[in-house]
Short mmCIF file of C-alpha atoms in Angstrom, two decimals:
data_model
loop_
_atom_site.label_atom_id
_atom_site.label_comp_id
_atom_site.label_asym_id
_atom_site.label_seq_id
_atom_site.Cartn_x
_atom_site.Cartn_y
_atom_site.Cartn_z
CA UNK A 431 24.69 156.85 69.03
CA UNK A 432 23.51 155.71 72.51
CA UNK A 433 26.02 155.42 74.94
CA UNK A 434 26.24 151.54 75.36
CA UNK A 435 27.14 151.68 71.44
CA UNK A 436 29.88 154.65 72.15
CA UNK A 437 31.37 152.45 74.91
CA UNK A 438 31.36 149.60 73.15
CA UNK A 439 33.42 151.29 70.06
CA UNK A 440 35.92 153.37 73.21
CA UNK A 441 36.72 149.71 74.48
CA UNK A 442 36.84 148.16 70.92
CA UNK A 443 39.54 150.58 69.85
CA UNK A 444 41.52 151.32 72.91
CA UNK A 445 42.02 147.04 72.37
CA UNK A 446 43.03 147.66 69.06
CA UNK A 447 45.10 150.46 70.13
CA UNK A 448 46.94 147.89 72.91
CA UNK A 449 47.15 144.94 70.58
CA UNK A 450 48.98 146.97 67.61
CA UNK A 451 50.83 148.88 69.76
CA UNK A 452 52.15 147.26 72.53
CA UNK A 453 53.53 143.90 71.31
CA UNK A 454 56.63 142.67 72.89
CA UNK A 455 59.27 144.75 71.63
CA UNK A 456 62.32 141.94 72.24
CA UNK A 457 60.23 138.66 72.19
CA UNK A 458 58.46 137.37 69.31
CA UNK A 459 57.01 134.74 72.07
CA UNK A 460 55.86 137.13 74.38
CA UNK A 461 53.85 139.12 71.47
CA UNK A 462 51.91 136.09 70.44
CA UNK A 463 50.75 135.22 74.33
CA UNK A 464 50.46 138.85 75.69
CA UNK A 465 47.77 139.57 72.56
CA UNK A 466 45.21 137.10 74.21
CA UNK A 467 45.94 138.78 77.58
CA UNK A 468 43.42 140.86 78.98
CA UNK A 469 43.69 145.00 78.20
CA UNK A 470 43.28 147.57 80.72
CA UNK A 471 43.83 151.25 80.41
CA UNK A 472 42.85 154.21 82.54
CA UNK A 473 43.79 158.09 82.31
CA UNK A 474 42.53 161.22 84.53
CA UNK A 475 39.94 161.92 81.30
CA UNK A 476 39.37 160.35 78.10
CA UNK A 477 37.14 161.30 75.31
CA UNK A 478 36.23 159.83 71.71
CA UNK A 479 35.02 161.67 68.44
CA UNK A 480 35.35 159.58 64.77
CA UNK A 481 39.19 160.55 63.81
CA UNK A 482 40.77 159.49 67.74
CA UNK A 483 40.26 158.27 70.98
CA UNK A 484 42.14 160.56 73.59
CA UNK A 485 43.44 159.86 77.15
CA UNK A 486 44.56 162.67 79.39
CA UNK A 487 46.35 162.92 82.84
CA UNK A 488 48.25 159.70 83.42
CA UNK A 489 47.05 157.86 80.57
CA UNK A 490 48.04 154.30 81.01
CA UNK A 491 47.32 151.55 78.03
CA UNK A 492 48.78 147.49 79.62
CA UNK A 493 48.60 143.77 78.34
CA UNK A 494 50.38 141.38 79.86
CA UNK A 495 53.98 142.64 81.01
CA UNK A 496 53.77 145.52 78.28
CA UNK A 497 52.73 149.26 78.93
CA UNK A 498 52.55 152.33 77.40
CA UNK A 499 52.33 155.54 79.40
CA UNK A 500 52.40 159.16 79.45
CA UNK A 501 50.34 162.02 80.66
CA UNK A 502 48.46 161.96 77.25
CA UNK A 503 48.10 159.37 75.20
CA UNK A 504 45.72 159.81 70.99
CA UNK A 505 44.62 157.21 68.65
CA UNK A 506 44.43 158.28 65.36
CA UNK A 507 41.61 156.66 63.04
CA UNK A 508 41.38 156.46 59.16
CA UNK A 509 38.35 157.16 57.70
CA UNK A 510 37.35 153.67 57.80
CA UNK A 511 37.79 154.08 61.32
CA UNK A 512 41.16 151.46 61.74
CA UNK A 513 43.36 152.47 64.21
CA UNK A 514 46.46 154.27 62.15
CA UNK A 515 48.97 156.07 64.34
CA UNK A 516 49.48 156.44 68.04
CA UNK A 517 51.32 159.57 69.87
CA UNK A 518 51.99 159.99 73.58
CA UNK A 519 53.46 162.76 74.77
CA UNK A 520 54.53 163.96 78.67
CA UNK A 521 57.28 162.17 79.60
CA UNK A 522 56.40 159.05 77.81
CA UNK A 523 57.67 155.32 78.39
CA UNK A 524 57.32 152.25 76.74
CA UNK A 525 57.71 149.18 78.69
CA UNK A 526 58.34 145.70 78.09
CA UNK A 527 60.10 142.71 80.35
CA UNK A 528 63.33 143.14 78.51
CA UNK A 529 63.70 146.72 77.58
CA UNK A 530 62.49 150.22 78.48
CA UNK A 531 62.29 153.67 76.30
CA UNK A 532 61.73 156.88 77.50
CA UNK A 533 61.33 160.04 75.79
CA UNK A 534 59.51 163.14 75.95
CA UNK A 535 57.15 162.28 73.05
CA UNK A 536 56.71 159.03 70.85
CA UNK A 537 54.55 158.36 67.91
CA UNK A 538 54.11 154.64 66.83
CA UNK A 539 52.91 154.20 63.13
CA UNK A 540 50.29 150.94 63.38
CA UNK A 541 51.15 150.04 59.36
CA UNK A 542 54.98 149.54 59.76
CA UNK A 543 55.47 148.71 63.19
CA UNK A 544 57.86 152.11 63.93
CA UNK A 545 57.84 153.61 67.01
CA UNK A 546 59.56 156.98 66.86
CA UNK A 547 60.68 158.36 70.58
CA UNK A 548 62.03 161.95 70.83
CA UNK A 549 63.24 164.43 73.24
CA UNK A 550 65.76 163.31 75.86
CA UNK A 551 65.74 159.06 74.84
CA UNK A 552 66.75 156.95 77.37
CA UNK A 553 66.96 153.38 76.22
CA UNK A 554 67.54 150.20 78.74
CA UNK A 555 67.92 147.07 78.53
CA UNK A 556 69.10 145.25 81.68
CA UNK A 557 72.24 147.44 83.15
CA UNK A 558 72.94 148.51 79.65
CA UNK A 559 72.17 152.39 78.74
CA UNK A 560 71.84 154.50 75.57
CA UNK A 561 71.08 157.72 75.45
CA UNK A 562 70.44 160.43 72.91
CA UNK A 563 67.75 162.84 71.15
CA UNK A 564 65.72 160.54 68.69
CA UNK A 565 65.39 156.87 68.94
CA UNK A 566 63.51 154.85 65.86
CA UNK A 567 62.65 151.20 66.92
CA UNK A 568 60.61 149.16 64.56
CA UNK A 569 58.92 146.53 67.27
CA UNK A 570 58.06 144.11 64.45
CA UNK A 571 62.04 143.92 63.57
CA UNK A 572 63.75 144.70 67.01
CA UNK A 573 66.30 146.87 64.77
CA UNK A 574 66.79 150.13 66.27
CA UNK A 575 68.46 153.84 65.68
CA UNK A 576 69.49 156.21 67.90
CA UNK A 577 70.63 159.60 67.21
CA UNK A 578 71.97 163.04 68.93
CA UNK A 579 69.34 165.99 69.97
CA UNK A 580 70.27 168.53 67.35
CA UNK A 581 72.72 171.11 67.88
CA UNK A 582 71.24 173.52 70.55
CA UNK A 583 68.92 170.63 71.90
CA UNK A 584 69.34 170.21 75.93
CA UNK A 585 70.60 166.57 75.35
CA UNK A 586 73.71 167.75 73.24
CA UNK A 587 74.32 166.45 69.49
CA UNK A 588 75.94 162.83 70.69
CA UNK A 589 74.61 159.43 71.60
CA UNK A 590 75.71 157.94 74.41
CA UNK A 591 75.88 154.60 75.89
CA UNK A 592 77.09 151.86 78.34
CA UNK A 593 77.06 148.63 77.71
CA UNK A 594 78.05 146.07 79.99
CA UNK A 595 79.57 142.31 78.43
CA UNK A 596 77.88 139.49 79.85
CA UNK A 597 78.63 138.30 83.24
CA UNK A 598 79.82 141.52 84.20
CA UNK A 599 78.45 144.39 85.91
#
């Protein structure tokens, strides 16, 4: 493979990557105009073999208002080579203009739209706050679970939240 053909498929599935992955999570709108918006991404290191692409050391994937970072950041391919599952891990967040997720890992699953954030969750949206161990948020859907750390876990075993009625602060 020469290297203008290895670039070629690095860029061609890091867009992928961005396009499946990064849709706005609140705004069906947004989605539709950010996926003809230009992609960037950069990390410290990055490296590509046939089952994943992998960006290391503040790995950053962006189009339009949305971004995904974390100090590392895989691609999982099929055989076929289609882009099947994404995981970021390093104090990971997931950004949109409405709502941000943070967690210390998150693995998004390309075929169903779920985006799975663990460890420490911290989900905002405006002033409102909820907090707990395991967040599932299907991006295709908007619907959303969050659930306690496990008994043990630094976080406790309780969600927790504040939400502020609009108009107020």
């Amino acid at each position: 493979m020469t290297a203008k053909t290895h670039y070629a498929r690095t860029v061609a599935a890091l867009a992928a990557l961005t396009l499946l992955a990064l849709p706005a999570v609140g705004d069906a709108q947004s989605a539709r105009t950010s996926s003809n918006q230009p992609i960037a991404f950069g990390a410290d290191t990055g490296e590509q073999s046939a089952e994943r692409i992998s960006l290391r050391g503040r790995a950053e994937v962006t189009q339009g208002q949305n971004r995904l970072r974390a100090e590392a950041i895989t691609l999982f391919r099929n055989a076929a080579g289609d882009p099947e599952r994404v995981e970021a891990t390093g104090t990971v967040y997931f950004v949109t203009p409405t709502q941000s997720m943070r967690g210390d890992r998150a693995v998004y699953t390309l075929s169903n739209g779920e985006l799975v954030v663990t460890g420490n969750v911290i989900l905002n949206q405006g002033k409102n706050v909820l907090t707990g161990g395991r967040l599932v948020y299907n991006v295709n859907t908007d619907a959303a679970n969050m659930s306690g750390a496990p008994r043990g876990g630094t976080a406790g075993s309780r969600i927790q939240g504040v939400f502020y009625p609009n108009g107020t602060n």
